Short mmCIF file of C-alpha atoms in Angstrom, two decimals:
data_model
loop_
_atom_site.label_atom_id
_atom_site.label_comp_id
_atom_site.label_asym_id
_atom_site.label_seq_id
_atom_site.Cartn_x
_atom_site.Cartn_y
_atom_site.Cartn_z
CA MET A 1 18.18 46.55 58.82
CA ASN A 2 16.44 43.67 57.17
CA GLN A 3 17.86 40.41 58.57
CA LYS A 4 18.36 39.04 55.08
CA ASN A 5 20.67 41.98 54.34
CA SER A 6 22.46 41.87 57.69
CA PRO A 7 26.06 40.64 57.84
CA SER A 8 26.37 36.96 58.68
CA ILE A 9 28.08 35.78 61.85
CA LEU A 10 31.13 34.84 59.76
CA GLU A 11 31.30 38.31 58.21
CA LYS A 12 31.07 39.89 61.65
CA ALA A 13 33.82 37.63 62.95
CA TYR A 14 36.05 38.56 60.01
CA LYS A 15 35.69 42.27 60.77
CA LYS A 16 36.22 41.71 64.49
CA LEU A 17 39.40 39.73 63.83
CA ILE A 18 40.83 42.50 61.66
CA ASP A 19 40.18 44.99 64.48
CA GLU A 20 41.76 42.73 67.11
CA TYR A 21 44.83 41.92 65.02
CA GLN A 22 45.41 45.63 64.53
CA ARG A 23 44.74 46.48 68.18
CA LEU A 24 47.08 43.81 69.52
CA ASP A 25 49.62 44.14 66.68
CA ILE A 26 49.44 40.43 65.87
CA PRO A 27 51.55 39.52 62.80
CA ASP A 28 49.92 38.39 59.57
CA THR A 29 49.21 34.68 59.30
CA ASN A 30 49.47 32.62 56.10
CA VAL A 31 48.25 29.18 55.10
CA LYS A 32 50.76 26.34 55.47
CA CYS A 33 48.43 23.49 54.53
CA PHE A 34 44.92 22.08 54.73
CA GLY A 35 43.90 18.78 56.31
CA LEU A 36 40.72 17.14 55.09
CA ASN A 37 38.83 14.08 56.25
CA PRO A 38 35.17 12.97 56.19
CA GLY A 39 34.42 14.64 59.52
CA TRP A 40 36.57 17.76 59.62
CA ASN A 41 38.42 20.32 57.57
CA ALA A 42 41.53 21.82 59.17
CA VAL A 43 43.49 24.92 58.24
CA ILE A 44 47.06 25.02 59.55
CA GLY A 45 48.71 28.41 59.39
CA THR A 46 51.91 30.13 60.35
CA ASN A 47 52.46 31.60 63.83
CA GLY A 48 50.89 28.54 65.45
CA CYS A 49 47.40 29.30 64.15
CA CYS A 50 45.26 26.20 63.56
CA GLY A 51 41.51 25.87 63.17
CA VAL A 52 38.99 23.22 62.25
CA ALA A 53 35.38 23.17 61.09
CA MET A 54 32.81 20.46 60.50
CA SER A 55 32.95 19.12 56.95
CA PHE A 56 29.55 17.32 56.93
CA GLN A 57 30.96 14.63 54.66
CA GLU A 58 29.52 11.17 55.33
CA ASN A 59 27.89 12.23 58.60
CA ASN A 60 24.76 14.05 57.52
CA PRO A 61 22.17 12.78 55.04
CA LEU A 62 21.03 16.31 54.14
CA TYR A 63 24.22 17.20 52.31
CA GLY A 64 25.48 15.44 49.22
CA ILE A 65 29.02 15.10 47.95
CA GLU A 66 28.54 18.02 45.54
CA GLU A 67 28.00 20.32 48.55
CA THR A 68 30.78 19.01 50.77
CA LEU A 69 33.56 17.89 48.39
CA GLN A 70 36.61 20.16 48.49
CA ASP A 71 38.23 21.52 45.33
CA LEU A 72 41.80 20.38 45.89
CA GLU A 73 43.25 22.54 43.14
CA TYR A 74 41.61 25.61 44.67
CA LEU A 75 43.00 24.77 48.12
CA LYS A 76 46.43 24.15 46.60
CA SER A 77 46.31 27.66 45.12
CA CYS A 78 45.69 29.05 48.64
CA THR A 79 48.97 27.74 50.04
CA ASP A 80 51.03 30.65 51.42
CA ALA A 81 48.06 33.00 51.01
CA SER A 82 46.92 35.24 53.85
CA LEU A 83 44.46 33.47 56.14
CA LEU A 84 42.38 36.65 56.21
CA ASN A 85 42.18 36.59 52.41
CA VAL A 86 41.21 32.90 52.35
CA ALA A 87 38.44 33.62 54.85
CA ALA A 88 37.24 36.69 52.94
CA ASP A 89 37.16 34.83 49.61
CA ASN A 90 34.85 32.16 51.02
CA LEU A 91 32.59 34.04 53.46
CA HIS A 92 29.82 34.63 50.96
CA ASP A 93 30.04 31.34 49.10
CA LYS A 94 26.85 29.29 49.24
CA ARG A 95 28.73 25.99 49.02
CA LEU A 96 29.06 24.19 52.33
CA SER A 97 32.60 23.15 51.42
CA ARG A 98 33.74 26.75 51.08
CA ARG A 99 31.91 27.94 54.21
CA SER A 100 33.68 25.21 56.15
CA ILE A 101 37.05 26.47 54.90
CA ALA A 102 36.08 30.05 55.75
CA LEU A 103 35.16 29.06 59.31
CA ALA A 104 38.29 26.93 59.76
CA ALA A 105 40.38 29.92 58.64
CA LEU A 106 38.55 32.26 61.03
CA ASN A 107 38.98 29.74 63.84
CA ALA A 108 42.70 29.53 63.10
CA LEU A 109 42.93 33.32 63.21
CA SER A 110 41.05 33.26 66.52
CA GLN A 111 43.64 31.02 68.18
CA PRO A 112 45.80 33.85 69.63
CA LEU A 113 42.63 35.49 71.01
CA VAL A 114 41.29 32.58 73.09
CA THR A 115 44.09 32.35 75.64
CA ASN A 116 43.08 32.89 79.26
CA GLU A 117 45.27 35.98 79.40
CA VAL A 118 43.54 37.70 76.49
CA LEU A 119 40.05 36.63 77.53
CA GLN A 120 40.48 37.76 81.14
CA ALA A 121 41.93 41.09 80.01
CA LYS A 122 38.59 41.71 78.29
CA GLY A 123 36.69 40.96 81.49
CA TYR A 124 35.36 37.59 80.36
CA GLU A 125 34.93 34.75 82.82
CA VAL A 126 37.05 31.71 82.00
CA GLY A 127 36.83 28.17 83.34
CA LEU A 128 33.06 28.14 83.56
CA GLU A 129 31.50 24.74 84.21
CA VAL A 130 28.16 24.86 82.44
CA LYS A 131 27.06 21.69 84.22
CA ASP A 132 27.25 23.60 87.50
CA LEU A 133 24.95 26.31 86.12
CA VAL A 134 22.19 23.89 85.11
CA ARG A 135 19.35 23.67 87.63
CA SER A 136 17.33 20.60 88.50
CA ASP A 137 14.11 22.28 87.26
CA ASP A 138 15.57 23.45 83.93
CA TYR A 139 14.09 22.63 80.55
CA MET A 140 17.25 22.00 78.55
CA VAL A 141 17.83 21.66 74.81
CA ILE A 142 21.00 20.52 73.05
CA VAL A 143 21.16 21.24 69.33
CA GLY A 144 23.34 18.56 67.75
CA TYR A 145 23.56 15.05 69.16
CA GLY A 146 27.06 14.29 70.38
CA GLY A 147 29.13 13.15 73.34
CA LEU A 148 27.98 16.19 75.28
CA VAL A 149 24.47 14.78 75.69
CA LYS A 150 25.32 12.13 78.26
CA SER A 151 26.99 14.75 80.47
CA TYR A 152 23.66 16.48 81.07
CA ALA A 153 21.30 13.52 81.36
CA GLY A 154 19.72 13.55 84.81
CA ARG A 155 20.89 17.07 85.67
CA CYS A 156 17.71 18.85 84.63
CA LYS A 157 13.94 18.39 84.61
CA GLU A 158 13.76 17.71 80.87
CA LEU A 159 16.50 17.10 78.32
CA HIS A 160 15.65 17.47 74.64
CA VAL A 161 18.04 17.04 71.73
CA THR A 162 17.49 18.17 68.15
CA ASP A 163 19.51 16.98 65.17
CA GLN A 164 19.38 17.10 61.39
CA ARG A 165 19.82 13.34 61.31
CA PRO A 166 16.70 11.19 61.88
CA PRO A 167 15.87 10.60 65.60
CA GLU A 168 16.11 6.83 65.13
CA THR A 169 19.83 7.31 64.38
CA PHE A 170 20.39 7.74 68.11
CA ARG A 171 17.83 5.27 69.48
CA THR A 172 18.88 2.09 71.23
CA THR A 173 16.39 -0.77 71.30
CA ILE A 174 16.46 -2.91 74.46
CA VAL A 175 14.72 -6.27 74.28
CA SER A 176 14.10 -8.44 77.36
CA ASP A 177 10.68 -9.40 78.69
CA ASP A 178 9.48 -6.21 77.00
CA ILE A 179 10.77 -3.78 74.39
CA ARG A 180 12.18 -0.43 75.48
CA TYR A 181 13.97 2.40 73.78
CA GLY A 182 16.89 4.46 74.95
CA PRO A 183 18.64 6.63 75.80
CA ALA A 184 16.51 7.00 78.92
CA GLY A 185 15.51 10.49 79.98
CA ILE A 186 16.33 12.09 76.62
CA THR A 187 13.83 13.11 73.95
CA VAL A 188 15.29 13.39 70.45
CA HIS A 189 13.62 15.62 67.85
CA PRO A 190 14.23 16.31 64.16
CA ALA A 191 15.73 19.71 63.30
CA GLU A 192 12.36 20.79 61.92
CA GLU A 193 11.19 21.08 65.53
CA ASN A 194 13.97 23.46 66.57
CA LYS A 195 11.67 26.45 66.98
CA GLU A 196 9.06 24.55 68.96
CA VAL A 197 11.63 22.95 71.26
CA LEU A 198 13.95 25.93 71.77
CA GLN A 199 11.43 28.68 72.40
CA ASP A 200 10.77 27.43 75.95
CA ALA A 201 14.33 26.43 76.80
CA ASP A 202 15.97 27.58 80.03
CA VAL A 203 19.31 26.28 78.79
CA ALA A 204 20.25 25.90 75.11
CA ILE A 205 23.57 24.37 74.08
CA ILE A 206 24.07 24.72 70.33
CA THR A 207 26.56 22.95 68.09
CA GLY A 208 29.21 25.06 66.39
CA SER A 209 28.37 23.32 63.12
CA THR A 210 25.50 25.83 62.80
CA LEU A 211 28.25 28.30 61.84
CA VAL A 212 29.04 26.13 58.82
CA ASN A 213 25.57 25.35 57.52
CA GLY A 214 24.26 28.90 57.98
CA THR A 215 21.64 28.15 60.65
CA PHE A 216 23.37 29.93 63.56
CA GLU A 217 21.28 33.11 63.57
CA GLU A 218 18.03 31.18 63.18
CA VAL A 219 18.73 28.68 65.94
CA VAL A 220 20.04 31.27 68.41
CA GLY A 221 16.99 33.40 67.68
CA TYR A 222 14.68 30.56 68.66
CA ALA A 223 16.51 30.32 72.01
CA LYS A 224 16.42 34.05 72.78
CA HIS A 225 14.56 33.55 76.08
CA ALA A 226 17.00 30.98 77.46
CA ARG A 227 19.00 31.89 80.56
CA ILE A 228 22.06 30.13 79.14
CA ARG A 229 22.85 30.07 75.42
CA ALA A 230 26.09 28.22 74.81
CA LEU A 231 27.90 27.31 71.61
CA TYR A 232 30.01 24.17 71.75
CA GLY A 233 32.41 22.02 69.77
CA SER A 234 35.61 22.32 67.78
CA SER A 235 33.85 24.44 65.14
CA ALA A 236 33.04 27.02 67.84
CA GLN A 237 36.60 28.35 68.31
CA LEU A 238 35.52 31.61 66.68
CA ILE A 239 36.60 34.75 68.53
CA PRO A 240 34.11 34.82 71.45
CA ASP A 241 33.57 38.60 71.31
CA VAL A 242 31.45 38.20 68.19
CA LEU A 243 29.53 35.27 69.72
CA PHE A 244 28.68 37.31 72.81
CA GLU A 245 27.51 40.17 70.60
CA ASN A 246 25.17 37.82 68.73
CA GLY A 247 23.15 35.97 71.33
CA ILE A 248 25.64 33.52 72.88
CA ASN A 249 26.76 33.98 76.50
CA ILE A 250 29.07 30.95 76.90
CA ALA A 251 31.52 29.45 74.40
CA MET A 252 32.69 25.87 74.97
CA SER A 253 35.41 25.00 72.50
CA ILE A 254 39.01 23.92 71.99
CA ALA A 255 42.24 25.46 70.82
CA ILE A 256 45.20 23.51 69.51
CA SER A 257 47.77 23.30 72.32
CA ASP A 258 50.71 22.13 70.19
CA PRO A 259 50.32 23.34 66.58
CA ALA A 260 53.52 21.65 65.35
CA ARG A 261 52.49 18.24 66.72
CA PHE A 262 48.95 18.75 65.46
CA GLU A 263 50.26 19.41 61.96
CA TYR A 264 52.37 16.24 62.13
CA ASP A 265 49.48 14.13 63.42
CA VAL A 266 47.02 15.45 60.86
CA LEU A 267 49.32 13.86 58.30
CA ASN A 268 50.13 10.70 60.26
CA ALA A 269 47.34 9.89 62.74
CA PRO A 270 44.70 7.36 61.65
CA ASP A 271 42.05 10.07 61.71
CA MET A 272 41.73 13.75 62.53
CA GLU A 273 39.61 13.03 65.61
CA THR A 274 42.68 11.36 67.11
CA ALA A 275 44.87 14.36 66.30
CA LEU A 276 42.31 16.72 67.81
CA ARG A 277 42.00 14.74 71.03
CA LYS A 278 45.76 14.55 71.48
CA HIS A 279 46.45 18.24 71.04
CA GLN A 280 43.36 20.11 72.16
CA ARG A 281 43.10 22.60 74.98
CA LYS A 282 39.51 22.85 76.09
CA TYR A 283 38.25 26.21 77.22
CA ASN A 284 34.93 27.58 78.45
CA VAL A 285 34.47 31.34 78.47
CA GLY A 286 31.42 33.39 79.24
CA GLN A 287 29.87 36.79 79.55
CA ILE A 288 27.04 36.18 82.01
#
């Protein structure tokens, strides 16, 4: 099948979720509310199902407000609607705002399927520490500059980071008797160099925001020779079965540990990052 006509990763996840909900007899889940802020979009559903996805508002120069701004009247009309229907209605939309809602809905639906019990029943390995799998002679690439980067500095032979934002965004200038640039031991590249940087990677850790902006298949394809291909971040809560079937062998994400408190804090915390940190359950799961 021509790749352009192949189902997207979000379409595949939607079909996989329908199969799993039927197999496990999980009750239907509806939308209770949406939480929006400049960094994240959250979908809060019934049955304790919550999911988030990167919004790309005010944190990426490539996307303007017309691509990321949510239609509040549309979201209002989705209240009490089936989460599966909300996901289906937005899977094929070219607008980044709608893809973000589709992914957040799929992530919310994935919540019952990322417990240790369910994952282990499928034969997946939980509790993986990716840092322990990285070798001192590895050529490592992280797609998406974030807090994860500092965890791997010094653990491998070379650490490269690619990001859609300009490399100077992450550069620290140190002035003393000479002028130096940090962070030390890390080479930052623009996203245009993804193919060049990833094709030789031994370890590739890819941001879940690629699921939102439609670059997932492309980026994972560049890293096809890597020993470890991990997807990370809050946007990566997608049912791991579909990730493992499409080039990823480790998922590093979070689930909401207390949906009721998360819903309260989305409304009352100073920002959604705070709500996420307070109520997240980190999990690493792999098929390696």
